[in-house]
Short mmCIF file of C-alpha atoms in Angstrom, two decimals:
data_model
loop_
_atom_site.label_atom_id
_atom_site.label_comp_id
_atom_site.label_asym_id
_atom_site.label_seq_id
_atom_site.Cartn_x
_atom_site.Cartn_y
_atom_site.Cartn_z
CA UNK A 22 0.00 0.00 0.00
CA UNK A 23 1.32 3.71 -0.86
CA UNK A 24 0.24 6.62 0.67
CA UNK A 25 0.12 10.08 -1.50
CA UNK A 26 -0.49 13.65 0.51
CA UNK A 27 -1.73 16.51 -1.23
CA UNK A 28 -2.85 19.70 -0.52
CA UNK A 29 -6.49 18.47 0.47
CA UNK A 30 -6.09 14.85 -0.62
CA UNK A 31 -4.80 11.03 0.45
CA UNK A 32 -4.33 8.89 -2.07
CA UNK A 33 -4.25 4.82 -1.38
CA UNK A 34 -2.59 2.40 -4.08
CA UNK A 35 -3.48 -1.27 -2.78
CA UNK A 36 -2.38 -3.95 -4.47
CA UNK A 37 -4.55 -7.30 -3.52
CA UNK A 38 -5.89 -11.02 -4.31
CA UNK A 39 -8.76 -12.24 -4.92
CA UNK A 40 -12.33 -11.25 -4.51
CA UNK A 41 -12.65 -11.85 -0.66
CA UNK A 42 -9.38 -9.53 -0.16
CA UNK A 43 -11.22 -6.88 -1.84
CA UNK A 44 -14.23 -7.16 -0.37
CA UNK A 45 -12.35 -6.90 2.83
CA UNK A 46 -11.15 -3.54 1.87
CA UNK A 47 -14.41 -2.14 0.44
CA UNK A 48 -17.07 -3.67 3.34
CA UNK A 49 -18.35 -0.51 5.46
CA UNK A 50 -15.30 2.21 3.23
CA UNK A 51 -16.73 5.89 1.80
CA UNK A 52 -13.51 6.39 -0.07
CA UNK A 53 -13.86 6.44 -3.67
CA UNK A 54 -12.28 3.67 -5.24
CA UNK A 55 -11.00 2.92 -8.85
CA UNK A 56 -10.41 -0.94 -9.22
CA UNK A 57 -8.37 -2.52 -11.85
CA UNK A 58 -9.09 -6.73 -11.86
CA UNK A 59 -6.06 -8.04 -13.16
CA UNK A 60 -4.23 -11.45 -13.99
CA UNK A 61 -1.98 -13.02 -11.03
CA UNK A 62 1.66 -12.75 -11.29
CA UNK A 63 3.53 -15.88 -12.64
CA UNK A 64 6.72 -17.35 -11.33
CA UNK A 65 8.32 -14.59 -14.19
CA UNK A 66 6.66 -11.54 -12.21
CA UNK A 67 4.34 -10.93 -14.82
CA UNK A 68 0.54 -11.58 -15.19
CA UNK A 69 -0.34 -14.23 -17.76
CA UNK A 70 -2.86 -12.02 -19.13
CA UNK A 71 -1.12 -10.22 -22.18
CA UNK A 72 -3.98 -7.42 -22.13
CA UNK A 73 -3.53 -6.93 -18.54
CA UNK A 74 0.21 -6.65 -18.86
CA UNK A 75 0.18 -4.18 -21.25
CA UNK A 76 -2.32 -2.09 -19.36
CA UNK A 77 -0.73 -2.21 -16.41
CA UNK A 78 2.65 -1.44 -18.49
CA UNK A 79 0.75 2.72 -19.54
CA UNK A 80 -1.25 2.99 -16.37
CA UNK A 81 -0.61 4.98 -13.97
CA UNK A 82 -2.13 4.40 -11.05
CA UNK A 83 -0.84 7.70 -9.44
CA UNK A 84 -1.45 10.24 -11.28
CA UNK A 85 -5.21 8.66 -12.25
CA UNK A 86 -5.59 8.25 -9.08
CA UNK A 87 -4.36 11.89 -7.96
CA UNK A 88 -6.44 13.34 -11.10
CA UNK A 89 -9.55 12.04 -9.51
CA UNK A 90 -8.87 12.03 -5.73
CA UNK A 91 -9.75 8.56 -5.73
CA UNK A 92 -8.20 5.14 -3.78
CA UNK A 93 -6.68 3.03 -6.74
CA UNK A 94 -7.25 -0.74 -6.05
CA UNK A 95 -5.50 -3.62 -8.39
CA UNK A 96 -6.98 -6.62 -7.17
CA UNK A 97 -5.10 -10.02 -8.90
CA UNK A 98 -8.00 -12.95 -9.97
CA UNK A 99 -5.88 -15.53 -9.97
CA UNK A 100 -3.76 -17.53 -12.09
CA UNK A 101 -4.56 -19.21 -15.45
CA UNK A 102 -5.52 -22.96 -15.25
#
């Protein structure tokens, strides 16, 4: 998790797995929250999803994140079987 401070923001980046990890984090929250579902990482560090890697790859979580005073949430689905 990364905290961001702004003049009159906070910004959260989470990184998580799974659905129930994420529900965790949004059960009972009033922060707005962008999520981005991606692929798990593989034993190479990289998601097996080719779309998601190359998302991930010009996101920036950040400065979207910043933009829109938002929490920025990439929650991992797994890996492919």
């Amino acid at each position: 998790m990364t905290n961001f401070s702004g003049s009159n923001m906070v910004l959260e980046t989470i990184t998580l797995e799974g659905y129930d990890a994420l529900k965790k984090v949004l059960d009972g929250s009033k922060t707005r929250t962008a999520i981005l579902f991606t692929g798990s990482k593989d034993t190479s560090g990289k998601s097996w999803c080719p779309d998601c890697v190359a998302v991930i790859e010009s996101l920036s979580a950040s400065s979207f994140a910043a933009q829109n005073n938002v929490r920025f949430v990439e929650c991992r689905v797994g890996l492919r079987e």
